[in-house]
XYZ file of C-alpha atoms in Angstrom:
705
model
C 122.394 109.695 98.058
C 121.340 110.935 94.561
C 120.722 114.655 94.584
C 122.770 115.153 97.755
C 126.371 116.240 97.299
C 128.692 114.692 99.852
C 132.309 115.350 100.594
C 133.874 112.027 99.553
C 137.106 112.670 101.441
C 135.237 113.520 104.637
C 133.101 110.393 104.231
C 136.152 108.146 104.044
C 137.890 109.934 106.933
C 134.856 109.551 109.198
C 134.617 105.855 108.323
C 138.333 105.332 108.951
C 138.169 107.155 112.305
C 135.168 105.126 113.505
C 136.805 101.839 112.472
C 140.122 102.747 114.087
C 138.541 103.705 117.421
C 136.355 100.595 117.540
C 139.243 98.253 116.619
C 141.220 99.839 119.449
C 138.305 99.195 121.837
C 138.276 95.518 120.839
C 142.052 95.304 121.348
C 141.927 96.977 124.759
C 139.047 94.717 125.808
C 141.026 91.599 124.910
C 144.111 92.896 126.762
C 142.018 93.740 129.844
C 140.553 90.246 129.819
C 144.073 88.777 129.683
C 145.315 90.932 132.555
C 142.367 89.985 134.771
C 142.631 86.308 133.848
C 138.916 86.065 133.087
C 137.469 83.096 131.153
C 135.968 85.532 128.613
C 137.167 87.485 125.553
C 135.774 91.050 125.866
C 136.867 91.720 122.276
C 133.549 92.719 120.681
C 132.748 96.024 122.379
C 133.995 97.986 119.367
C 132.191 95.716 116.895
C 128.790 96.214 118.516
C 129.402 99.928 119.092
C 130.316 100.434 115.426
C 127.048 98.719 114.434
C 125.122 101.122 116.673
C 126.933 104.165 115.291
C 127.449 103.291 111.649
C 125.610 100.163 110.582
C 126.822 97.322 108.400
C 129.891 98.804 106.677
C 132.020 99.837 109.699
C 131.028 96.948 112.003
C 132.039 94.233 109.488
C 135.306 96.082 108.915
C 135.942 96.340 112.660
C 135.144 92.655 113.181
C 137.586 91.504 110.519
C 140.436 93.919 111.281
C 140.292 93.177 115.021
C 141.307 89.593 114.336
C 143.972 90.712 111.866
C 145.647 92.845 114.546
C 145.254 90.159 117.222
C 146.994 87.717 114.876
C 150.312 89.546 115.436
C 150.365 88.232 119.006
C 148.204 85.134 118.507
C 148.468 83.835 114.909
C 145.435 81.537 115.158
C 143.220 84.590 115.759
C 143.149 85.270 112.035
C 141.122 82.105 111.479
C 138.399 83.386 113.810
C 137.821 86.502 111.706
C 134.831 84.723 110.159
C 133.237 84.440 113.628
C 133.838 88.136 114.269
C 132.311 88.992 110.894
C 129.252 86.850 111.665
C 128.854 88.617 115.017
C 129.217 91.969 113.229
C 126.499 91.008 110.754
C 124.190 89.990 113.590
C 124.982 93.246 115.420
C 123.969 95.193 112.291
C 120.705 93.256 112.151
C 119.899 94.095 115.771
C 121.313 97.638 115.703
C 118.023 99.512 115.295
C 116.419 97.717 118.272
C 119.599 97.947 120.328
C 119.795 101.704 119.778
C 116.365 101.961 121.394
C 117.372 99.536 124.181
C 114.430 97.204 123.602
C 115.105 94.651 126.352
C 113.629 91.565 124.582
C 115.751 92.343 121.522
C 118.820 93.019 123.657
C 118.436 89.558 125.243
C 117.833 87.969 121.846
C 120.911 89.717 120.458
C 123.050 88.446 123.354
C 121.838 84.878 122.800
C 122.512 85.204 119.064
C 126.026 86.539 119.658
C 126.601 83.723 122.184
C 125.468 81.086 119.697
C 127.745 82.436 116.966
C 130.770 82.756 119.259
C 130.142 79.690 121.425
C 128.602 77.090 119.134
C 129.809 78.067 115.645
C 133.128 79.295 117.046
C 133.391 76.115 119.134
C 132.876 73.934 116.067
C 135.583 75.907 114.273
C 137.952 75.352 117.221
C 137.166 71.643 117.207
C 138.009 71.413 113.495
C 141.106 73.619 113.615
C 142.671 71.710 116.510
C 142.073 68.269 115.019
C 138.797 67.368 116.783
C 140.015 68.708 120.130
C 138.923 71.682 122.264
C 142.135 71.975 124.265
C 142.250 72.929 127.943
C 141.089 75.802 130.143
C 137.970 77.007 131.945
C 135.666 75.969 129.096
C 137.124 72.433 129.073
C 136.729 72.154 132.867
C 133.112 73.305 132.659
C 132.497 70.842 129.817
C 133.867 67.982 131.919
C 131.550 68.966 134.782
C 128.560 69.116 132.421
C 129.398 65.697 131.007
C 129.599 64.213 134.501
C 126.134 65.510 135.395
C 124.551 65.037 131.972
C 126.503 62.493 129.907
C 126.092 64.039 126.458
C 129.523 63.313 125.018
C 132.726 65.237 124.477
C 131.599 67.374 121.535
C 128.174 68.363 122.886
C 129.373 69.120 126.411
C 132.123 71.388 125.073
C 129.711 73.229 122.766
C 127.322 73.797 125.694
C 130.215 75.013 127.837
C 131.433 77.384 125.127
C 127.894 78.707 124.602
C 127.365 79.448 128.298
C 130.702 81.233 128.641
C 130.184 83.133 125.397
C 126.691 84.282 126.406
C 128.166 85.753 129.584
C 130.941 87.390 127.552
C 128.517 88.854 125.000
C 126.234 90.125 127.782
C 129.160 92.100 129.214
C 130.298 93.565 125.877
C 126.727 94.353 124.736
C 125.928 96.252 127.917
C 129.291 98.035 127.728
C 128.608 99.020 124.108
C 125.154 100.384 124.957
C 126.538 102.393 127.886
C 129.237 103.958 125.690
C 126.665 104.663 122.955
C 124.312 106.442 125.381
C 127.172 108.518 126.783
C 128.281 109.785 123.378
C 127.016 113.241 122.333
C 123.918 113.256 120.124
C 125.726 115.563 117.708
C 128.237 112.798 116.905
C 125.448 110.289 116.365
C 123.634 112.623 113.977
C 126.851 113.343 112.094
C 127.560 109.646 111.539
C 123.972 108.991 110.477
C 124.467 111.640 107.807
C 127.166 109.584 106.082
C 126.011 107.557 103.087
C 127.586 104.322 104.379
C 125.283 104.473 107.404
C 122.317 103.565 105.219
C 123.938 100.773 103.231
C 122.810 98.133 105.652
C 121.267 94.681 105.652
C 118.724 95.831 108.236
C 117.779 99.297 106.970
C 117.557 100.723 103.472
C 115.720 103.993 103.075
C 116.456 104.508 99.400
C 113.817 102.285 97.784
C 111.531 99.317 98.161
C 112.495 96.547 95.797
C 109.895 93.862 95.279
C 111.686 92.035 92.530
C 112.849 88.504 93.168
C 116.425 89.339 92.211
C 117.473 92.959 92.586
C 120.541 94.448 90.954
C 122.157 94.428 94.394
C 121.508 90.706 94.808
C 122.700 89.911 91.292
C 125.954 91.843 91.699
C 126.547 90.185 95.065
C 125.845 86.727 93.659
C 128.089 87.345 90.646
C 130.944 88.504 92.845
C 130.423 85.686 95.345
C 130.154 83.015 92.637
C 133.330 84.070 90.830
C 135.244 84.393 94.098
C 133.973 81.050 95.351
C 135.036 79.296 92.157
C 138.547 80.731 92.406
C 138.745 79.996 96.128
C 137.395 76.475 95.695
C 140.021 75.751 93.059
C 142.787 77.217 95.240
C 141.618 75.449 98.398
C 141.092 72.160 96.552
C 144.539 72.321 94.982
C 146.125 73.173 98.339
C 144.379 70.301 100.106
C 145.341 67.828 97.374
C 148.962 68.963 97.471
C 148.981 68.766 101.266
C 147.442 65.291 101.126
C 149.886 63.992 98.497
C 152.950 65.451 100.192
C 151.907 63.984 103.548
C 151.284 60.575 101.950
C 154.738 60.715 100.399
C 156.245 61.624 103.773
C 154.416 58.781 105.515
C 155.449 56.387 102.739
C 159.113 57.390 103.097
C 158.973 56.929 106.881
C 157.416 53.486 106.522
C 159.913 52.384 103.860
C 162.814 53.595 105.957
C 161.565 51.710 109.024
C 160.958 48.538 106.989
C 164.381 48.815 105.385
C 166.116 49.022 108.794
C 164.428 45.828 109.938
C 165.024 44.049 106.629
C 168.779 44.791 106.737
C 169.213 43.702 110.382
C 167.301 40.441 110.434
C 169.232 37.192 110.336
C 167.867 35.498 107.231
C 169.419 32.142 108.219
C 167.283 32.102 111.365
C 163.910 32.701 109.731
C 162.996 29.035 109.644
C 163.836 28.650 113.335
C 161.785 31.772 114.092
C 158.804 30.164 112.385
C 159.383 26.833 114.104
C 160.413 27.852 117.643
C 158.944 31.369 117.905
C 160.188 33.413 120.841
C 162.330 30.485 122.036
C 164.519 30.756 118.937
C 167.925 32.288 119.371
C 167.994 35.964 118.357
C 164.199 36.284 118.209
C 163.939 38.542 121.239
C 166.751 40.787 119.976
C 165.055 41.252 116.598
C 161.688 41.876 118.252
C 163.284 44.501 120.506
C 164.776 46.239 117.455
C 161.397 46.270 115.785
C 159.823 47.808 118.914
C 162.476 50.540 119.038
C 161.930 51.422 115.390
C 158.156 51.397 115.893
C 158.320 53.645 118.948
C 160.543 56.121 117.088
C 157.632 57.086 114.814
C 154.263 57.765 116.505
C 152.483 57.275 113.165
C 153.522 53.583 112.938
C 150.418 51.618 113.948
C 151.566 48.056 113.206
C 154.893 46.367 112.406
C 155.256 42.709 111.493
C 157.131 40.157 109.374
C 155.016 37.769 107.299
C 155.631 34.915 104.921
C 152.800 34.655 102.408
C 151.895 31.184 101.183
C 148.913 29.757 99.327
C 147.452 28.422 102.590
C 147.529 31.830 104.305
C 149.825 34.366 105.969
C 152.507 32.781 108.188
C 153.382 35.052 111.109
C 157.097 35.386 111.923
C 157.042 38.590 113.969
C 154.089 40.715 115.114
C 154.196 43.582 117.603
C 151.346 44.060 120.034
C 149.628 47.436 120.445
C 147.422 48.864 123.174
C 144.314 47.877 121.235
C 145.484 44.715 119.426
C 147.123 41.539 120.696
C 149.944 40.262 118.471
C 149.495 37.035 116.525
C 151.709 34.194 117.781
C 154.871 33.350 115.795
C 154.285 30.402 113.458
C 150.512 30.926 113.327
C 148.733 31.086 109.982
C 146.165 33.861 109.558
C 143.827 34.967 106.790
C 145.009 37.395 104.141
C 144.295 41.014 104.974
C 143.001 43.475 102.347
C 146.409 44.514 101.026
C 147.746 40.958 100.789
C 144.567 39.831 99.056
C 144.887 42.672 96.562
C 148.508 41.823 95.701
C 148.485 38.070 96.464
C 150.087 37.075 93.161
C 152.959 39.472 93.743
C 153.485 38.150 97.280
C 153.505 34.538 96.122
C 155.959 35.368 93.327
C 158.257 37.262 95.724
C 158.033 40.546 93.837
C 158.003 44.199 94.943
C 154.740 45.318 96.571
C 153.280 48.790 95.849
C 152.456 51.182 98.670
C 148.811 50.620 99.583
C 146.205 52.693 101.469
C 143.247 50.949 103.131
C 140.403 51.990 105.407
C 138.917 49.070 107.347
C 138.251 47.985 110.932
C 141.873 48.756 111.821
C 141.439 52.356 110.654
C 142.896 54.399 107.810
C 146.322 52.845 107.122
C 149.188 53.257 104.676
C 150.956 49.895 104.244
C 154.530 49.328 103.032
C 156.108 45.907 102.452
C 159.903 45.434 102.230
C 161.053 42.022 100.904
C 163.687 40.082 102.915
C 165.912 38.096 100.593
C 168.129 35.107 101.362
C 171.688 34.544 100.194
C 170.439 33.297 96.833
C 168.354 36.451 96.312
C 165.071 34.649 96.797
C 162.407 36.515 98.814
C 161.940 34.652 102.132
C 159.353 36.960 103.730
C 158.211 40.579 103.971
C 158.577 43.279 106.606
C 155.250 45.071 106.878
C 154.787 48.593 108.312
C 151.320 50.124 108.673
C 151.219 53.889 109.146
C 148.124 55.350 110.840
C 146.498 58.071 108.726
C 144.203 59.297 111.515
C 146.439 62.295 112.203
C 146.493 63.121 108.507
C 142.707 63.249 108.465
C 142.660 65.585 111.481
C 145.407 67.759 109.983
C 143.661 68.003 106.627
C 140.379 68.901 108.345
C 142.180 71.550 110.383
C 143.855 72.965 107.280
C 140.578 73.048 105.385
C 138.751 74.682 108.316
C 141.417 77.366 108.689
C 141.621 78.348 105.053
C 137.834 78.234 104.581
C 137.166 80.317 107.702
C 139.740 82.896 106.638
C 138.297 83.048 103.133
C 134.659 83.466 104.275
C 135.569 86.288 106.631
C 137.572 88.049 103.931
C 134.829 87.450 101.336
C 132.175 89.061 103.548
C 134.452 92.058 104.127
C 135.129 92.511 100.400
C 131.476 91.919 99.560
C 130.476 94.621 102.064
C 132.569 97.273 100.350
C 131.761 96.036 96.842
C 128.031 96.300 97.543
C 128.495 99.718 99.146
C 130.314 101.114 96.119
C 127.913 99.470 93.663
C 124.913 100.707 95.593
C 126.301 104.199 96.037
C 127.204 104.745 92.387
C 124.890 102.411 90.466
C 122.044 100.786 92.361
C 120.687 103.790 94.272
C 120.597 106.107 91.189
C 119.036 103.381 89.021
C 116.437 102.509 91.631
C 115.676 106.170 92.215
C 114.855 106.537 88.531
C 112.814 103.305 88.683
C 110.906 104.502 91.757
C 110.109 107.758 90.014
C 108.899 105.855 86.956
C 106.728 103.541 89.066
C 105.140 106.439 90.948
C 104.546 108.567 87.835
C 100.834 109.359 87.586
C 99.111 109.988 84.243
C 95.517 110.281 85.503
C 95.058 114.060 85.293
C 96.997 116.990 83.835
C 97.761 118.186 87.357
C 99.089 114.741 88.388
C 101.303 114.585 85.299
C 102.714 118.028 86.025
C 103.537 117.073 89.638
C 105.171 113.837 88.472
C 107.351 115.724 86.016
C 108.487 118.085 88.787
C 109.351 115.069 90.946
C 111.554 113.625 88.180
C 113.309 116.946 87.590
C 113.990 117.315 91.326
C 115.866 113.981 91.457
C 118.948 115.906 90.331
C 121.019 112.781 89.624
C 124.581 113.964 89.047
C 126.848 110.917 88.762
C 128.847 112.154 85.791
C 128.558 108.842 83.907
C 126.191 106.702 81.849
C 123.609 106.690 84.655
C 123.317 110.481 84.477
C 122.961 110.163 80.699
C 120.211 107.580 81.277
C 118.483 109.973 83.678
C 118.598 112.841 81.170
C 117.255 110.595 78.415
C 114.486 109.317 80.670
C 113.535 112.856 81.672
C 113.282 113.926 78.023
C 111.306 110.831 77.036
C 108.888 111.362 79.918
C 108.353 114.981 78.958
C 107.589 113.962 75.365
C 105.179 111.321 76.609
C 103.323 113.840 78.730
C 102.958 116.152 75.715
C 101.297 113.425 73.683
C 99.202 111.846 76.443
C 96.287 114.285 76.128
C 95.891 113.609 72.412
C 96.091 109.857 72.971
C 93.433 109.992 75.676
C 91.166 112.127 73.493
C 91.395 109.631 70.647
C 90.896 106.702 72.999
C 87.730 108.246 74.384
C 86.492 108.779 70.847
C 87.146 105.136 69.919
C 85.369 103.888 73.033
C 82.343 106.063 72.317
C 82.289 104.814 68.737
C 82.586 101.211 69.884
C 79.811 101.451 72.453
C 77.602 103.296 70.008
C 78.096 100.544 67.424
C 77.171 97.896 69.954
C 73.980 99.687 70.954
C 72.984 100.258 67.346
C 73.461 96.607 66.425
C 71.681 95.460 69.561
C 68.759 97.770 68.816
C 68.586 96.387 65.301
C 68.222 92.880 66.636
C 65.736 93.821 69.345
C 63.579 95.735 66.872
C 63.120 92.518 64.844
C 62.753 90.015 67.698
C 59.495 90.825 69.466
C 60.130 88.033 71.971
C 63.421 89.013 73.509
C 62.626 92.455 74.838
C 65.587 93.708 76.886
C 67.337 90.355 76.604
C 70.719 91.741 75.455
C 70.818 94.312 78.252
C 69.817 91.803 80.933
C 72.258 89.109 79.811
C 75.076 91.689 79.884
C 74.120 92.540 83.470
C 74.030 88.853 84.483
C 77.423 88.273 82.802
C 79.002 91.077 84.796
C 77.573 89.726 88.068
C 78.900 86.217 87.327
C 82.334 87.459 86.228
C 82.750 89.634 89.352
C 81.761 86.706 91.569
C 84.265 84.446 89.768
C 86.934 87.067 90.331
C 86.018 87.213 94.025
C 86.050 83.394 94.348
C 89.355 83.003 92.478
C 87.765 80.972 89.647
C 89.881 81.108 86.457
C 91.896 83.835 88.177
C 94.634 83.683 85.532
C 92.140 84.846 82.861
C 89.886 87.242 84.768
C 91.757 90.504 84.392
C 89.903 93.803 84.681
C 90.440 94.347 80.973
C 88.923 90.948 80.142
C 85.820 91.586 82.272
C 85.327 95.039 80.735
C 85.629 93.682 77.185
C 83.195 90.813 77.807
C 80.547 93.008 79.457
C 80.888 95.657 76.742
C 80.571 93.149 73.904
C 77.869 90.993 75.559
C 75.002 92.801 73.769
C 76.424 91.490 70.475
C 75.995 87.822 71.373
C 72.759 87.520 69.331
C 73.818 89.870 66.506
C 73.594 86.944 64.100
C 69.802 86.891 64.469
C 69.754 89.811 62.061
C 70.140 87.189 59.303
C 67.302 84.994 60.590
C 63.940 85.247 58.870
C 61.232 87.286 60.658
C 58.897 84.330 60.197
C 61.167 82.081 62.242
C 62.325 84.768 64.652
C 58.810 85.802 65.677
C 56.929 82.500 65.251
C 54.343 82.278 68.069
C 54.694 78.518 68.538
C 57.533 76.039 68.779
C 59.886 75.777 65.814
C 60.074 72.752 63.561
C 63.354 70.867 63.328
C 64.135 72.598 60.025
C 63.241 76.006 61.458
C 65.313 75.345 64.583
C 68.278 74.388 62.404
C 67.968 77.718 60.602
C 67.704 79.490 63.967
C 70.933 77.800 65.057
C 72.681 79.453 62.139
C 72.497 82.781 63.986
C 75.680 81.776 65.872
C 77.654 81.227 62.681
C 76.165 84.362 61.153
C 77.123 86.369 64.235
C 80.708 85.209 63.966
C 80.808 86.146 60.276
C 79.473 89.618 61.031
C 82.174 90.257 63.631
C 84.779 88.875 61.215
C 83.741 91.495 58.679
C 84.119 94.197 61.333
C 87.606 92.895 62.155
C 88.522 92.950 58.453
C 87.235 96.484 58.131
C 89.073 97.707 61.207
C 92.208 95.887 60.104
C 93.096 94.710 63.603
C 91.621 92.078 65.906
C 91.295 93.810 69.281
C 90.450 92.009 72.515
C 87.000 93.595 72.376
C 86.242 92.208 68.917
C 87.742 88.847 69.811
C 85.377 88.451 72.754
C 82.454 89.741 70.688
C 83.158 87.004 68.136
C 83.519 84.358 70.872
C 80.185 85.365 72.393
C 78.322 85.477 69.087
C 79.765 82.196 67.820
C 79.887 79.917 70.868
C 77.295 80.957 73.472
C 75.167 77.908 72.542
C 78.027 75.392 72.944
C 77.620 72.953 75.842
C 80.134 71.742 78.440
C 79.539 68.101 77.375
C 80.170 68.858 73.688
C 76.540 68.499 72.557
C 75.938 72.144 71.752
C 76.175 74.030 68.477
C 77.489 75.167 66.051
C 80.835 73.241 66.325
C 80.350 70.849 69.277
C 83.171 72.270 71.405
C 83.388 70.832 74.918
C 84.869 71.747 78.303
C 87.493 74.478 78.309
C 87.693 74.343 74.512
C 84.734 76.743 74.694
C 85.955 80.331 75.258
C 85.427 81.474 78.846
C 83.269 84.438 77.846
C 80.918 82.140 75.906
C 80.667 79.721 78.864
C 79.621 82.621 81.093
C 77.106 83.904 78.527
C 75.615 80.401 78.239
C 74.507 80.551 81.874
C 73.284 84.158 81.649
C 71.475 83.538 78.344
C 69.630 80.412 79.489
C 68.685 81.931 82.855
C 67.170 85.017 81.219
C 65.350 82.876 78.651
C 63.862 80.732 81.446
C 62.566 83.630 83.550
C 61.314 85.645 80.539
C 57.989 85.371 78.678
C 58.144 83.911 75.185
C 55.460 83.552 72.517
C 55.643 79.796 73.004
C 55.852 79.690 76.845
C 55.105 81.450 80.084
C 58.085 82.583 82.270
C 59.457 80.129 84.811
C 59.837 81.212 88.408
C 63.326 82.209 89.515
C 63.470 79.182 91.822
C 62.585 76.828 88.954
C 65.138 78.495 86.679
C 67.780 78.179 89.387
C 66.954 74.491 89.771
C 67.343 73.889 86.021
C 70.685 75.716 85.967
C 71.939 73.631 88.894
C 70.813 70.336 87.258
C 72.612 71.198 84.006
C 75.950 72.007 85.710
C 78.579 69.676 84.237
C 76.463 68.861 81.158
C 75.240 72.116 79.614
C 77.254 74.515 81.799
C 80.765 74.844 83.236
C 80.293 73.686 86.877
C 82.675 76.340 88.221
C 80.708 79.108 86.529
C 77.474 77.672 87.899
C 79.082 77.720 91.356
C 79.850 81.432 90.962
C 76.308 82.008 89.629
C 74.799 80.565 92.805
C 77.292 82.394 95.030
C 75.925 85.596 93.482
C 72.292 84.461 93.713
C 71.204 87.440 95.800
C 72.491 89.925 93.229
C 71.040 87.859 90.325
C 67.599 87.901 91.954
C 67.842 91.654 92.592
C 68.631 92.435 88.941
C 65.924 90.048 87.686
C 63.312 91.605 89.952
C 64.314 95.109 88.899
C 63.914 94.163 85.223
C 60.489 92.675 85.885
C 59.349 95.953 87.406
C 60.532 98.059 84.475
């Protein structure tokens, strides 16, 4: 871990010793099982024990190497290394609970191990051995299961394998736990002190990453992707080569068989064979020869001699099989797929290419050898169909073996690659990141403590990461030195800003004898509405704390434009004329122009000034587009202005004016509700009513003042 010096040589020696002992345990367990003739395996004691003692790194290594050593006596064991690695991974996941002997988790672990070994391992066996499970206790149990519950060959064998494997994994899990409990606590503590103990898929005490893709994940994906591409190319090339070479071998066998028949048939007797069939002289002898040649190669599915004519295929010879009855000599049958494909060549008596078909007769490779008469004319063709079913099973087996071996090896390599990357790169980087995330700037004391925390990291990797740490430490120290001055200036700016707002608001209020504390009350209503919207999740993507603060702070400026409205109009005791009302409406445009001048003076458009301008310019716009000054509608109206519209109208309704008495709160609420969707944003009105209790409290308090 960063800041903790470890003896690298001792770390590797302890890992090697643990792996060696646990591999030996797996080997001895397998040998004991063989000597006792049990229907189990007993070859995972060391894997589970290594997970309990060391975590992910040693147990994956033990799982893979156990199969490598077993392959010296049983070569196919190497292909099951992927199953052992999967079991090792599962053991690492359950290790913490297993160490505490939590019975429900022990049972769950046994079932998980049984599923991996019995079901996934059973499927691998089925693929490797060409869709066959072989013989033995598992096969006998599967047959018994299928007799009682007819579920089919594959399912019954998977159930049988699962049951046997669960029993096996129960034995090895219990044995591993017993050995673990008998070991001295000093050894356990020593192993837990090694850095590879913590590099685990189930436990990571170095940091809490909440990013979607951590550096660890990215490095793993990069390694896995590059390896998979190389492996896929290698496996694909191998399978193609295997397929082509096998096809060539099958083609040569078929051509050889067809050639033997073609050279031994009596061409002068072909017409009599067609006419008299099996009664013709020499027919039986030729048919017997064909049967001998066919039996000599198990892959030959069909052998026949045909004469192809425009009216159909004339059968001269046709051998019966267990599944198919031979066509009678002299009969005329329909063209099969190959003959249809090359009909012109057959009719012209030319050479026929090797053909591969897959129809109701199965996957076949067909070869046709022409039989020529004395004049050289083609009289008929010897046909040999080679069954490709075995090729399919062999290719599947080959693919399963090489893929299983690759996955097991990939997980092993990935385990060590991640360990080294995490030990030398990821942990130091994340330690720096954690320190940065937890750095506190609130008070001088908090900043001092955070700096001490960074200095105590003591990252000493001797590479670019250490250089990054030193640079970060220096930058942080410089930042701390300047933070006090920045905060002092920020406080000064905020005080200046708030003072400006209050001055401007007072200027407006001193001229408008009707509004009273209107600017203060509308600001309070805006804050209540915004907080309720935040609580209800309305416009959540816009309602940041900063946004709410800026809107509430700048709310008193929403009527700043009234400073340019004539006193005669502003304080007229009765209703305004249309011309006077039009001049009153200009206070929105005037307010926007005033804020624009402030922005020009400041030289920068801050969020505060932006919202102040939005409030001053657009708080009389309506949701349906019939407001002023520009006729904006819907969400074209800035959110702050839509909120102020509700607060402004509500306060105007419940307040006394020279031209009207105040409405009751209930009446004002009713008007607000009726105008939702026309004058006001309906979502904001919803939040307004959800906060009705707080709105009424503030209104009542203002009435009493």
